[in-house]
Coordinates of C-alpha atoms and ligand atoms in Angstrom, one line a residue:
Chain H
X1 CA 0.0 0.0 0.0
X2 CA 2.7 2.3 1.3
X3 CA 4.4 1.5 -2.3
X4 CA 1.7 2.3 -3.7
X5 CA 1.7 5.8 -2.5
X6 CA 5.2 6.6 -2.8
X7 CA 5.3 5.2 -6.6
X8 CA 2.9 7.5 -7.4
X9 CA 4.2 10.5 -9.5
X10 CA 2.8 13.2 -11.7
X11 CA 2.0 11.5 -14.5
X12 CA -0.1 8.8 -12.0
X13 CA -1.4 12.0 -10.5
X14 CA -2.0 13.3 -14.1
X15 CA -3.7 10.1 -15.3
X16 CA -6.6 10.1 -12.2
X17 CA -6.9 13.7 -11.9
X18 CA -8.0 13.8 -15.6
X19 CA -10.9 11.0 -14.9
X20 CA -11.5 12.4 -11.6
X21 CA -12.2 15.6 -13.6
X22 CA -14.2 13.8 -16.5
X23 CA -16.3 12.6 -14.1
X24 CA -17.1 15.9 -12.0
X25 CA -17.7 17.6 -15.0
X26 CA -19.3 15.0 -17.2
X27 CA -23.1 16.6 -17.8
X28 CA -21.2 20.2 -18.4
X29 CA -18.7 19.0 -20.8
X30 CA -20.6 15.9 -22.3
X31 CA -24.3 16.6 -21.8
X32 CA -24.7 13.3 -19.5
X33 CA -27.6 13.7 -17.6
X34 CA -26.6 14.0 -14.2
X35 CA -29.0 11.0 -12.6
X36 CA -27.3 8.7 -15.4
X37 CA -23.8 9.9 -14.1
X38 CA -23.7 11.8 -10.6
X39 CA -21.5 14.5 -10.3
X40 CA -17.7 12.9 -8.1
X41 CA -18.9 15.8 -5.7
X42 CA -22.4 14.3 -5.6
X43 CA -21.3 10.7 -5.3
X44 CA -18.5 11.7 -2.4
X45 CA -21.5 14.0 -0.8
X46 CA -23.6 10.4 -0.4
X47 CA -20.8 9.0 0.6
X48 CA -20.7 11.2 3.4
X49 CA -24.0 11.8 4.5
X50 CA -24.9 7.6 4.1
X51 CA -21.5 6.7 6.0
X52 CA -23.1 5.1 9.1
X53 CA -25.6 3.1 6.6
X54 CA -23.2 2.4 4.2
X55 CA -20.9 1.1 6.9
X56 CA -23.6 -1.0 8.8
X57 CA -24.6 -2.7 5.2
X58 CA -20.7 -3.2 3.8
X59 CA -20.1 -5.2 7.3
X60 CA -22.9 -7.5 6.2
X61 CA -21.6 -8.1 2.7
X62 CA -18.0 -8.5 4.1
X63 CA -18.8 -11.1 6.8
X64 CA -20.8 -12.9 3.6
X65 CA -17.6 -12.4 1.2
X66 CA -15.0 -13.2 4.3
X67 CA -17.1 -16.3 5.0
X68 CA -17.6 -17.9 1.8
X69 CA -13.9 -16.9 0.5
X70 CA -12.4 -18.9 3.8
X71 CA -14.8 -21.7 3.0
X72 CA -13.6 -21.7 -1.0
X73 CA -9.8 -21.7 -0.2
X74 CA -10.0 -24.6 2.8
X75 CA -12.9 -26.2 -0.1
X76 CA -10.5 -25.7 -3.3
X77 CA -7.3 -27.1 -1.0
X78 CA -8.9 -29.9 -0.3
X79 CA -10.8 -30.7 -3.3
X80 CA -7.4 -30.2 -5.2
X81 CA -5.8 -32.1 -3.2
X82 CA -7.9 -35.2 -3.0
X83 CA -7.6 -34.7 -6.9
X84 CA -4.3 -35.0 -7.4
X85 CA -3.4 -38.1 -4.9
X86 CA -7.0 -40.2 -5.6
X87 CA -7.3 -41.4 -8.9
X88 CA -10.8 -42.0 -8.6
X89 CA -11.2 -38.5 -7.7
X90 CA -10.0 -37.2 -11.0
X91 CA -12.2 -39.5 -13.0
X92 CA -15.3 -38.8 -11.2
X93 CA -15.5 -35.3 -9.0
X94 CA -13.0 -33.4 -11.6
X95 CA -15.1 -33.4 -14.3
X96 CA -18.1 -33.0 -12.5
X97 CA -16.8 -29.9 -11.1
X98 CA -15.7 -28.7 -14.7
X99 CA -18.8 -29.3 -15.8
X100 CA -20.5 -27.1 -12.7
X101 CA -17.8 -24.6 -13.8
X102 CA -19.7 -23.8 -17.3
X103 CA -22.8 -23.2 -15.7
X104 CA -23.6 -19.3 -15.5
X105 CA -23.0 -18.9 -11.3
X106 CA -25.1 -16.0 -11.8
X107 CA -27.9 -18.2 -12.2
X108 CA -27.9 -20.2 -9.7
X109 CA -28.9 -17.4 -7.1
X110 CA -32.5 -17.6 -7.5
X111 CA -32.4 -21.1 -6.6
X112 CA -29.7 -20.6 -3.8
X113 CA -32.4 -17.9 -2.3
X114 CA -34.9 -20.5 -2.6
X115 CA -33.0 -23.3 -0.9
X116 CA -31.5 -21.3 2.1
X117 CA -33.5 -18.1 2.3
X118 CA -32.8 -14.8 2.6
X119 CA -30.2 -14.6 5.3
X120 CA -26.2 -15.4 5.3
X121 CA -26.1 -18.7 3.9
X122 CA -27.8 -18.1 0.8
X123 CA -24.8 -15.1 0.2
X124 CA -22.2 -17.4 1.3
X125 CA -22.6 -20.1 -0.9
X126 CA -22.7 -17.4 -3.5
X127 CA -19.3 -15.5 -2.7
X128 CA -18.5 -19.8 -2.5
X129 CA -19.5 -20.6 -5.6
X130 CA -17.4 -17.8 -7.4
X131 CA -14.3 -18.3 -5.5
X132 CA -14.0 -22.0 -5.4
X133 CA -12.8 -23.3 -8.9
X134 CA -10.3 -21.2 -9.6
X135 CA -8.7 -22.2 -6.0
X136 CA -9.4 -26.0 -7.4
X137 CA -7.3 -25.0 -10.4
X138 CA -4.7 -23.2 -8.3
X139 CA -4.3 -26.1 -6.1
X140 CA -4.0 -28.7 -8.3
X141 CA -1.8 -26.9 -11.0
X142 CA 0.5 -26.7 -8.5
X143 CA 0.7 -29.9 -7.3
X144 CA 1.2 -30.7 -10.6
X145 CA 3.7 -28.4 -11.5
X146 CA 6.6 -30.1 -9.0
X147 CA 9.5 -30.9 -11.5
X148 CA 10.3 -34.5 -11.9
X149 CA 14.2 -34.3 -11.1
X150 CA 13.3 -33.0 -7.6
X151 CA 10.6 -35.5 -6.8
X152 CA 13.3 -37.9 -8.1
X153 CA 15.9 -36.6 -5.6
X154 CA 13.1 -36.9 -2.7
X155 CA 12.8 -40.2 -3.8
X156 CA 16.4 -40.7 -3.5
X157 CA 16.4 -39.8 0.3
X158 CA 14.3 -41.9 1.0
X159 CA 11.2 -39.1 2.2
X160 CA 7.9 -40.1 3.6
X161 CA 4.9 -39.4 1.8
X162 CA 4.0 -36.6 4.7
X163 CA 7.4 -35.2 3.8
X164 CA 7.1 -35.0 0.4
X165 CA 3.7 -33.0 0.4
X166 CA 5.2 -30.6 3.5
X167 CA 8.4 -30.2 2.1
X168 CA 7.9 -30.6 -1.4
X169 CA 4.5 -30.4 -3.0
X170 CA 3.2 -27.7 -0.8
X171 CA 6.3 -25.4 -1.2
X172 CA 6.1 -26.0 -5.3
X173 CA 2.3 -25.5 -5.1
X174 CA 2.5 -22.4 -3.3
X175 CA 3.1 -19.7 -5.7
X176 CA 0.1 -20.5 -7.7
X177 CA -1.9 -21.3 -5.1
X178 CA -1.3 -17.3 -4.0
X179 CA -2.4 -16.5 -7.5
X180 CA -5.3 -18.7 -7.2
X181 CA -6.1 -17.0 -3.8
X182 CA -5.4 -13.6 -5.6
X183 CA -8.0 -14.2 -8.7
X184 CA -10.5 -16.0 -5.9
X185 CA -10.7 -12.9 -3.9
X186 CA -12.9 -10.3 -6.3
X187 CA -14.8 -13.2 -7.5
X188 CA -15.9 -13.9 -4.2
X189 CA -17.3 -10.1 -3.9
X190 CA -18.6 -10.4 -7.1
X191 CA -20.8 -13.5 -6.1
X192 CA -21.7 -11.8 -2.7
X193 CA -23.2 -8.8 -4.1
X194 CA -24.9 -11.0 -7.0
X195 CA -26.8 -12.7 -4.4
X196 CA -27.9 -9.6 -2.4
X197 CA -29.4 -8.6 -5.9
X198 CA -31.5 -11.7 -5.9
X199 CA -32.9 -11.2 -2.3
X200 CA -31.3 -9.9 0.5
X201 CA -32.2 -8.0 3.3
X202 CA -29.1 -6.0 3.6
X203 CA -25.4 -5.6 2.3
X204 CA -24.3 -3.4 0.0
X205 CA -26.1 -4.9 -3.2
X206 CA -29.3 -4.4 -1.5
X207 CA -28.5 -0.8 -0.9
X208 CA -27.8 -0.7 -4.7
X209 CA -30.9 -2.5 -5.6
X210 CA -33.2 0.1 -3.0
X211 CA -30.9 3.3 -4.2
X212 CA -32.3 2.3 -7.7
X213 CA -35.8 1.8 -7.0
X214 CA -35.8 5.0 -5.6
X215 CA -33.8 6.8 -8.3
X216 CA -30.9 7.9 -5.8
X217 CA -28.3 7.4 -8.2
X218 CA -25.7 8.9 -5.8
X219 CA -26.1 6.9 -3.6
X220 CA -26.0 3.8 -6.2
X221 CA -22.5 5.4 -7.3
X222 CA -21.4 5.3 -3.6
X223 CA -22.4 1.8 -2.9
X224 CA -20.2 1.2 -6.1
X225 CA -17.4 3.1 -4.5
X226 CA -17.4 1.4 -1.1
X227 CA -17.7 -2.4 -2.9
X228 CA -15.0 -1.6 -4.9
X229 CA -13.2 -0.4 -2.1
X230 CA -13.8 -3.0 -0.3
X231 CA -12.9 -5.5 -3.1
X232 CA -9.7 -3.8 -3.1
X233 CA -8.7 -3.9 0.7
X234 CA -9.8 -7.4 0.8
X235 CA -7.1 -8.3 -2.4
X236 CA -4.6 -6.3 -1.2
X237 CA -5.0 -8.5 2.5
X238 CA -4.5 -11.6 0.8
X239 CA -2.0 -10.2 -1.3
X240 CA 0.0 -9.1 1.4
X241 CA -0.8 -12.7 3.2
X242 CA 0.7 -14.5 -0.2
X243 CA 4.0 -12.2 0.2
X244 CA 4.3 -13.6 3.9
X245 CA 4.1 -17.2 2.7
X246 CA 6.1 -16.8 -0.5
X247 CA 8.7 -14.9 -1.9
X248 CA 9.0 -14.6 -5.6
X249 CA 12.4 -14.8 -6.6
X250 CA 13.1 -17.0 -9.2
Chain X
X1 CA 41.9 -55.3 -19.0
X2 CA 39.4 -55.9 -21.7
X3 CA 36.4 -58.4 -21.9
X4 CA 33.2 -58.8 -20.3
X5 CA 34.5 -61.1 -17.5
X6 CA 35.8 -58.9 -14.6
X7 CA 39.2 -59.4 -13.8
X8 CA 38.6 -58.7 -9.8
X9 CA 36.0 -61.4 -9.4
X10 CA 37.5 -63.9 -7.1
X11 CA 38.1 -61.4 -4.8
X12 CA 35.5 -59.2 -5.1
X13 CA 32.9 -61.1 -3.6
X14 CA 33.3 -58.1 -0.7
X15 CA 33.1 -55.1 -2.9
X16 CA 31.4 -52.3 -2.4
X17 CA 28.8 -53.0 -5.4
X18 CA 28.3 -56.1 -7.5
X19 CA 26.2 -56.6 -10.5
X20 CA 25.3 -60.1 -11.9
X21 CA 23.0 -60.1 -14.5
X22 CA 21.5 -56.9 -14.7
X23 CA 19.2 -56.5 -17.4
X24 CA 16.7 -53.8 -17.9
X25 CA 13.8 -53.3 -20.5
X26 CA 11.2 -50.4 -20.9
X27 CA 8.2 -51.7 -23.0
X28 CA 9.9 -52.9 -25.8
X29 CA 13.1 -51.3 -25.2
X30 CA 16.0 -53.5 -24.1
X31 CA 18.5 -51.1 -22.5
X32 CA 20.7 -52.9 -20.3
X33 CA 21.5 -56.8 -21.4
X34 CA 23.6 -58.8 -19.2
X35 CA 25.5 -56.1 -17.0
X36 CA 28.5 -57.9 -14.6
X37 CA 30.4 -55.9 -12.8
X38 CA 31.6 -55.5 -9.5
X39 CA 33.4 -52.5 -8.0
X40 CA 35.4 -52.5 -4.7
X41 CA 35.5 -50.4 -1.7
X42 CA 36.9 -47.3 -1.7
X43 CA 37.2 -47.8 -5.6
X44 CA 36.6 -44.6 -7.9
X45 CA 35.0 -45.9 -11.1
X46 CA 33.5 -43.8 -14.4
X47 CA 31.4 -45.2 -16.9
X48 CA 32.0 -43.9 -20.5
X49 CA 29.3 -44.9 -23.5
X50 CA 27.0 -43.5 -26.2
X51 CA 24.2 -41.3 -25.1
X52 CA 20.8 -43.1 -24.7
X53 CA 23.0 -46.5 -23.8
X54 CA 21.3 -46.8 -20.4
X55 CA 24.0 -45.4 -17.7
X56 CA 21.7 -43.6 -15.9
X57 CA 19.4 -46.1 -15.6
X58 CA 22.2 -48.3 -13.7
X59 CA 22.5 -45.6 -11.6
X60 CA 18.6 -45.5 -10.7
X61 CA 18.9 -49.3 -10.3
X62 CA 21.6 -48.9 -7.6
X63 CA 20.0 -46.2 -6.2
X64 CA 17.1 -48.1 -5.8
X65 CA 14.9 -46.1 -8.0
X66 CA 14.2 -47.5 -10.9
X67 CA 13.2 -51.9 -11.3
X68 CA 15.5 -53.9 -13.0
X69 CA 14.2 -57.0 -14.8
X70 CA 13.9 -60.2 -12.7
X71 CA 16.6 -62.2 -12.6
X72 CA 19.5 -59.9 -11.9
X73 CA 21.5 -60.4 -8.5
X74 CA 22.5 -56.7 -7.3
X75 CA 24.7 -56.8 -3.7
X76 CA 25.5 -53.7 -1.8
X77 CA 28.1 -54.0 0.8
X78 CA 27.9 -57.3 0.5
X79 CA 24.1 -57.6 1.2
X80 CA 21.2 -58.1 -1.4
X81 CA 19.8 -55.1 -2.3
X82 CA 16.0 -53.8 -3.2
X83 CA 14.8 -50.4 -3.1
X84 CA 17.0 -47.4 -1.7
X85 CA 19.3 -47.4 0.9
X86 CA 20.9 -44.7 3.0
X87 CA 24.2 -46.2 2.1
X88 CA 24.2 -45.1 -1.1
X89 CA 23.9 -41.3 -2.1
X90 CA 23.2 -39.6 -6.3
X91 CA 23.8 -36.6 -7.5
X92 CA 22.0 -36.2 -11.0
X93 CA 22.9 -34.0 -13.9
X94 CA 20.3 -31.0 -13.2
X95 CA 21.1 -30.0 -9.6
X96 CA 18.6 -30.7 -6.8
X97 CA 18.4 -27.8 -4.7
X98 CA 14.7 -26.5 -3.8
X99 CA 14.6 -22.8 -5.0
X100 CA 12.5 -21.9 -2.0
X101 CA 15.2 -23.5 0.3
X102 CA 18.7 -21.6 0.8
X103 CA 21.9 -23.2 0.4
X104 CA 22.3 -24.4 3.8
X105 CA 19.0 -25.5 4.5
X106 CA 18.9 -27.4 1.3
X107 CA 22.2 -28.9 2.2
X108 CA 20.8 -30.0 5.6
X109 CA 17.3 -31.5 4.6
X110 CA 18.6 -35.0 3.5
X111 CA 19.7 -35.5 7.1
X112 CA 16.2 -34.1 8.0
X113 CA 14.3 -36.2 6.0
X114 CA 16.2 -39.5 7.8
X115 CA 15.8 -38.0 11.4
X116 CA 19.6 -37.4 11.7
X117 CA 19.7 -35.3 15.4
X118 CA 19.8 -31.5 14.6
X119 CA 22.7 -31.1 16.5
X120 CA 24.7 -33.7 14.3
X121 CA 23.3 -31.8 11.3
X122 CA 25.3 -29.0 12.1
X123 CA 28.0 -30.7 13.0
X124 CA 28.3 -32.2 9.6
X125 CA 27.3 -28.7 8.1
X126 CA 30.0 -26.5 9.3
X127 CA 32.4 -29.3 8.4
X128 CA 31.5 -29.8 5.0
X129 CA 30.8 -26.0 3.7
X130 CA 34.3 -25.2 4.1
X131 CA 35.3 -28.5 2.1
X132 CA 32.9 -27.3 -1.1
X133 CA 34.3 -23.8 -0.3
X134 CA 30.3 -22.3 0.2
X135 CA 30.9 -20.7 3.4
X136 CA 29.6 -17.4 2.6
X137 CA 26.9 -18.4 0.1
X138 CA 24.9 -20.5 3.1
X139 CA 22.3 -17.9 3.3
X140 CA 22.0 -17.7 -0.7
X141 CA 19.0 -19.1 -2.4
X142 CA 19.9 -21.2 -5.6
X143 CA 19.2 -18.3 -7.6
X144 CA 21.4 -16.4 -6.2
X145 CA 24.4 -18.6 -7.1
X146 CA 26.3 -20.0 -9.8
X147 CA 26.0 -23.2 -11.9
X148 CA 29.5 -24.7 -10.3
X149 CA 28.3 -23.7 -6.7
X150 CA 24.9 -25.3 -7.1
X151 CA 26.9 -28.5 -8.2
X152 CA 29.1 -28.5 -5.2
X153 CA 25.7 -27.5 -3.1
X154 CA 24.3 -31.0 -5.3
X155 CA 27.5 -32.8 -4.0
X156 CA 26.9 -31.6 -0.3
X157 CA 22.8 -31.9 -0.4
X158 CA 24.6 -36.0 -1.1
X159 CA 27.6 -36.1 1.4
X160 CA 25.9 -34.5 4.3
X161 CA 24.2 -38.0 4.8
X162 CA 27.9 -39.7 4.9
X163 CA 26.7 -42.8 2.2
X164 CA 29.3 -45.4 1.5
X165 CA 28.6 -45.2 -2.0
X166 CA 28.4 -42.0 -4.0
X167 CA 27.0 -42.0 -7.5
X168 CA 27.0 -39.3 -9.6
X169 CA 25.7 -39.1 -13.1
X170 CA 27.6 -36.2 -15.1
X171 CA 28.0 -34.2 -11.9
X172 CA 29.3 -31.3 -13.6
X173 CA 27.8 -32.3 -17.3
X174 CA 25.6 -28.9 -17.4
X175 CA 29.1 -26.7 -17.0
X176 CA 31.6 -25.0 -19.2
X177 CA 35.0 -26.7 -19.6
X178 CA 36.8 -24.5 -17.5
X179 CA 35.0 -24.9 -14.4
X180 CA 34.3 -28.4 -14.8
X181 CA 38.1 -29.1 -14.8
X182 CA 38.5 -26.8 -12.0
X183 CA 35.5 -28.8 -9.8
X184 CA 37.1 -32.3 -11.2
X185 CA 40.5 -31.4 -9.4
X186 CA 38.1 -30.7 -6.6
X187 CA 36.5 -33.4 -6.4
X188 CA 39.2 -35.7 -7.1
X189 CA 40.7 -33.5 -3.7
X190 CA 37.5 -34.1 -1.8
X191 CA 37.4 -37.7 -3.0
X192 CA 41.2 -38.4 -1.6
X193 CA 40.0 -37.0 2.2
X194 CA 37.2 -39.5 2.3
X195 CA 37.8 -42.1 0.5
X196 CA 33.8 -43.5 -0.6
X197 CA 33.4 -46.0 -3.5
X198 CA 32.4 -43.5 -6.3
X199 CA 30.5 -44.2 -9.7
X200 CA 30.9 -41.6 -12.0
X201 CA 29.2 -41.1 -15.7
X202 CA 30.5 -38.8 -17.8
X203 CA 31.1 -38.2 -21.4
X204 CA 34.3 -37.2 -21.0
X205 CA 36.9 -39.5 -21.3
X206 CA 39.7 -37.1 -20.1
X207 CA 38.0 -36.9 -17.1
X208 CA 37.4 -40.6 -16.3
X209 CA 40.5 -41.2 -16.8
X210 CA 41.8 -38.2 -14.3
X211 CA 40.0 -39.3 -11.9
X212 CA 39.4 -43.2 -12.1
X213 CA 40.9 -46.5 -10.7
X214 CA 38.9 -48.3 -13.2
X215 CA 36.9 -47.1 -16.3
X216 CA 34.1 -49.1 -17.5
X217 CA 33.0 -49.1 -21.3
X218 CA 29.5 -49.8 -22.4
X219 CA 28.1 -50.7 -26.1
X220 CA 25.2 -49.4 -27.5
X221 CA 22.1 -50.7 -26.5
X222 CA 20.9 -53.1 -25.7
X223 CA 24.4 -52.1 -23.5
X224 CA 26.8 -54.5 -22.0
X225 CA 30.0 -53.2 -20.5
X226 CA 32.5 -54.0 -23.2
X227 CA 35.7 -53.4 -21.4
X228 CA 36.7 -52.5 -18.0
X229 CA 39.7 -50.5 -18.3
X230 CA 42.3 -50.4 -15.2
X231 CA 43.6 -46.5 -14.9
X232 CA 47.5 -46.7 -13.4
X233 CA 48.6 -43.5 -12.7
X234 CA 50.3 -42.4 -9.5
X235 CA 48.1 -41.0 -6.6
X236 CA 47.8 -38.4 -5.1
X237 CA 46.8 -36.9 -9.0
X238 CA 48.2 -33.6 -9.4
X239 CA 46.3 -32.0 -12.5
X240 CA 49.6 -31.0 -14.5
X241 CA 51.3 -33.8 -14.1
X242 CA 48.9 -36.2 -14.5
X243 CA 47.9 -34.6 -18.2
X244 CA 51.7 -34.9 -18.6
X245 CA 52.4 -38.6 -17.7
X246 CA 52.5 -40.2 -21.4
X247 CA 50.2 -43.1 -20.1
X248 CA 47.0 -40.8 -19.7
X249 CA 47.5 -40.4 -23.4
X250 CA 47.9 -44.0 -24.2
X251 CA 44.8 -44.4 -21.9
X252 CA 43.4 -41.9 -23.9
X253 CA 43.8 -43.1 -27.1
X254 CA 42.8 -46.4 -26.1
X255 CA 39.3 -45.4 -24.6
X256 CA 38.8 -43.3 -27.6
X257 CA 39.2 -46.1 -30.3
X258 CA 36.7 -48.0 -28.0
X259 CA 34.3 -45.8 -27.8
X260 CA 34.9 -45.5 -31.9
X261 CA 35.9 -42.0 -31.8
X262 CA 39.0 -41.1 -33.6
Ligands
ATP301 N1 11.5 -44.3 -17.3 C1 11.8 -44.7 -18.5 N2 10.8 -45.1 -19.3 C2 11.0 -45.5 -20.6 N3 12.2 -45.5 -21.2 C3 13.3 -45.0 -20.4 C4 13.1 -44.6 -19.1 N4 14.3 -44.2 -18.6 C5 15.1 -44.3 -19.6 N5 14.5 -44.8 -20.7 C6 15.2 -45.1 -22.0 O1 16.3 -45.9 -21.7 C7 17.4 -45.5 -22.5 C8 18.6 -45.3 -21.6 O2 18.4 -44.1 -20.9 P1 19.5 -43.5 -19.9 O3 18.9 -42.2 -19.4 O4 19.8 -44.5 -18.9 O5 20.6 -43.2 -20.9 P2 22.1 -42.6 -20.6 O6 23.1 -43.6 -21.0 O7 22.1 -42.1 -19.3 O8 22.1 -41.4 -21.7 P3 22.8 -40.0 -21.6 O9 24.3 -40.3 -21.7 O10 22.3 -39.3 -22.8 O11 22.4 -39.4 -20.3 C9 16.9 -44.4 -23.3 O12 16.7 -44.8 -24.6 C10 15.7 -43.9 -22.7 O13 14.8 -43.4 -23.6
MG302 MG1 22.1 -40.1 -18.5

């Protein structure tokens, strides 16, 4: 984050003052009708004068997102593991979850409403559902991915099985599962927020859902702002978690 | 000096390795036919042949890592062997260090792996980093060194667990001339302190014969070991002198007409 900030030079400055500019002066310049496109000012004034129910509403769709993105990494892990060391498993739950994986997730939230309700779990299963494959992928990829001339030399010294996945395959399998983490983490918003469209008694897709029934388009643009806020804090977490557990030189 | 049977076989019986028989197919492949050989304690043998003629897989056999066909009768140390034993220690070709691992650690995880007492482990560490001269690169990851070092890191990640046998197939085969030689006189240097039974493949015949009691021949496949060659030169080998005795050239004329080069 810190890096972030002291990267940033006048062309960055530059680049986002220009679109910050754009945007406060789109229906002037462009003739975009201000309740299609909110003034920045407007937007940030919602932002400001909804903060406490903004706030209240982004700690419900964070504890769905948190909750169904801890579930998909432990989930994908395990799944991918079971994959790689059962055969049976890749002949009969790998292509069943590939298959699941073509299926529009988007569409499945009506009938996740319907099975669990309006509350949590519905959500959860959403931000699930989004997150899980790619961790699957992640996980299994890098299993995969350990080089034959070192499982060779574990062989050679004679290592347990236990050793070889602690000391081998998980270290090899680490980077990408990071970057499977990495691409989970948005996805799991994404499938929050889809299912507090669907029906949902709070969160922050709800407040976009209600700010648009009631034509408060400022306030939709803040709800926007704060879930891609959000989104981004949450990413930059796990990014900061992957960095801990791996280092990326080679 | 030439011919299949091995000269050393009465008294052999004892050696460090013996092959009888050895035969190995893959599918359809034969690779090895017939292998007998047997190579003493404290011997330092290399194995010259054509690429593809199944050295490596001997290697893997002793190793324990690879089948052979039935039939063969393998002793180590004068037992029957099957599988791997932490007698016997490989380096391969492509170094084995883990790039997430740095030198030292990588070093020490062999004696890890077999439950060798920490304590002991760093024991054997600070004595052998000094003997691959890596001292200052322990805290290096395997990026952050050179081709030669990661082979002498290969050689350590081996000797740290104090086998009886060494094998090591084209140790320094990935490195430029220069540096090989220079690693060869080290580990001819190494090899003269401690005194293991070494198996050595390599393509270079120069260097099997600098460094070898014995050097063994094999044919194309399906590969027998055509002639069994014994290296007398004076030892301790001093590089210059060695290249300078006329018998390494005899030696080397004779391995290169039977390995058909000319
Ligand atoms: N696991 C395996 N499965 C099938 N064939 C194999 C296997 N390992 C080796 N071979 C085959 O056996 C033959 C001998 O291989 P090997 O690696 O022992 O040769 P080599 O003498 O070490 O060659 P080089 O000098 O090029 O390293 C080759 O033709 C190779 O294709
Ligand atoms: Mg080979």
């Amino acid at each position: 984050m810190s890096e972030l900030f002291s990267r940033l030079r006048l062309p960055e400055i530059l680049f986002f003052g220009l679109i910050a500019l754009c945007w406060e002066m789109a229906s002037e310049w462009f003739g975009i009708r201000p309740y299609l496109l909110p003034s920045l000012s407007s937007v940030l004034a919602a932002l400001w004068n909804n903060a406490g129910e903004l706030y209240r509403h982004s700690i419900v769709t964070l504890n769905e997102v948190v909750v169904g993105y801890l579930w998909a990494v432990a989930g994908g892990l395990a799944l991918g593991l079971a994959i790689h060391t059962v055969p049976l498993a890749r002949r009969t739950v790998y292509p069943l979850i590939v298959l699941f994986q073509g299926l529009p997730k988007v569409a499945l939230a009506p009938l996740m409403v319907i099975w669990f309700g309006y509350g949590l779990t519905s959500k959860v299963l959403m931000a699930f559902l989004f997150a899980f494959f790619p961790v699957v992928i992640g996980m299994l990829g890098g299993l995969e991915s350990v080089p034959s001339h070192l499982r060779e030399h574990f062989d050679a010294i004679g290592a347990s099985r236990w050793t070889r996945f602690w000391r081998l395959q998980m270290p090899a399998a680490l980077p990408s599962i990071v970057d499977a983490c990495k691409t989970a983490m948005p996805l799991a918003v994404i499938g929050a927020i889809v299912g507090e469209f669907v029906g949902a008694e709070g969160g922050l897709g709800y407040v976009i859902l209600s700010a648009n029934a009631s034509a408060r388009s400022d306030l939709l643009f803040a709800a926007l702002v704060v879930i891609s806020i959000l989104s981004t804090l949450l990413y930059l977490v796990v990014e900061l978690l992957g960095r801990k557990v791996w280092w990326r030189g080679v | 000096m030439t011919s299949q049977a091995d000269p050393a076989d009465a008294q052999a019986s004892a050696g460090a390795i013996s092959i009888r028989g050895l035969s190995k197919t893959f599918g359809a492949l034969k690779v090895l036919d017939d292998i007998n050989c047997t190579i003493g304690e404290a011997e330092f043998v290399s194995t010259l042949g054509p690429s593809g003629c199944g050295k490596s897989t001997i290697l893997r056999i002793i190793a324990g890592l690879v089948e052979p066909d039935a039939g063969a009768e393998l002793r180590l140390l004068g037992e029957p062997f099957g599988g791997q034993s932490d007698q016997v220690g490989v380096v391969f070709q492509t170094h084995n260090m883990l790039p997430w691992l740095t030198v030292e650690k990588n070093i020490r995880l062999n004696c890890e792996v077999r439950g060798v007492a920490r304590a002991e482990i760093t024991r054997r560490v600070e004595e052998i980093l000094p003997v691959l001269k890596l001292e200052g690169f322990r805290e290096k990851y395997p990026h952050q060194i050179s081709g030669g070092m990661k082979q002498r890191a290969a050689l350590g990640q081996t000797l740290i667990a104090q086998p009886k046998v060494l094998l090591l197939d084209e140790p320094f085969g990935a490195l430029d001339a220069l540096t090989r030689d220079q690693l060869n006189v080290e580990l001819l240097r190494l090899w003269q302190k401690i005194r293991k039974t070494v198996v050595l493949i390599t393509h270079s015949i120069s260097e099997a014969i600098f460094l070898s009691d014995r050097v063994l021949v094999m044919s194309d496949r399906p590969s027998r070991v055509v002639s069994d060659v014994r290296i007398d030169l004076p030892r301790p080998r001093d590089p210059k002198a060695t290249r300078e005795d006329p018998r390494f050239g005899q030696y080397v004329t004779q391995l290169s007409a039977l390995m058909g080069v000319h």
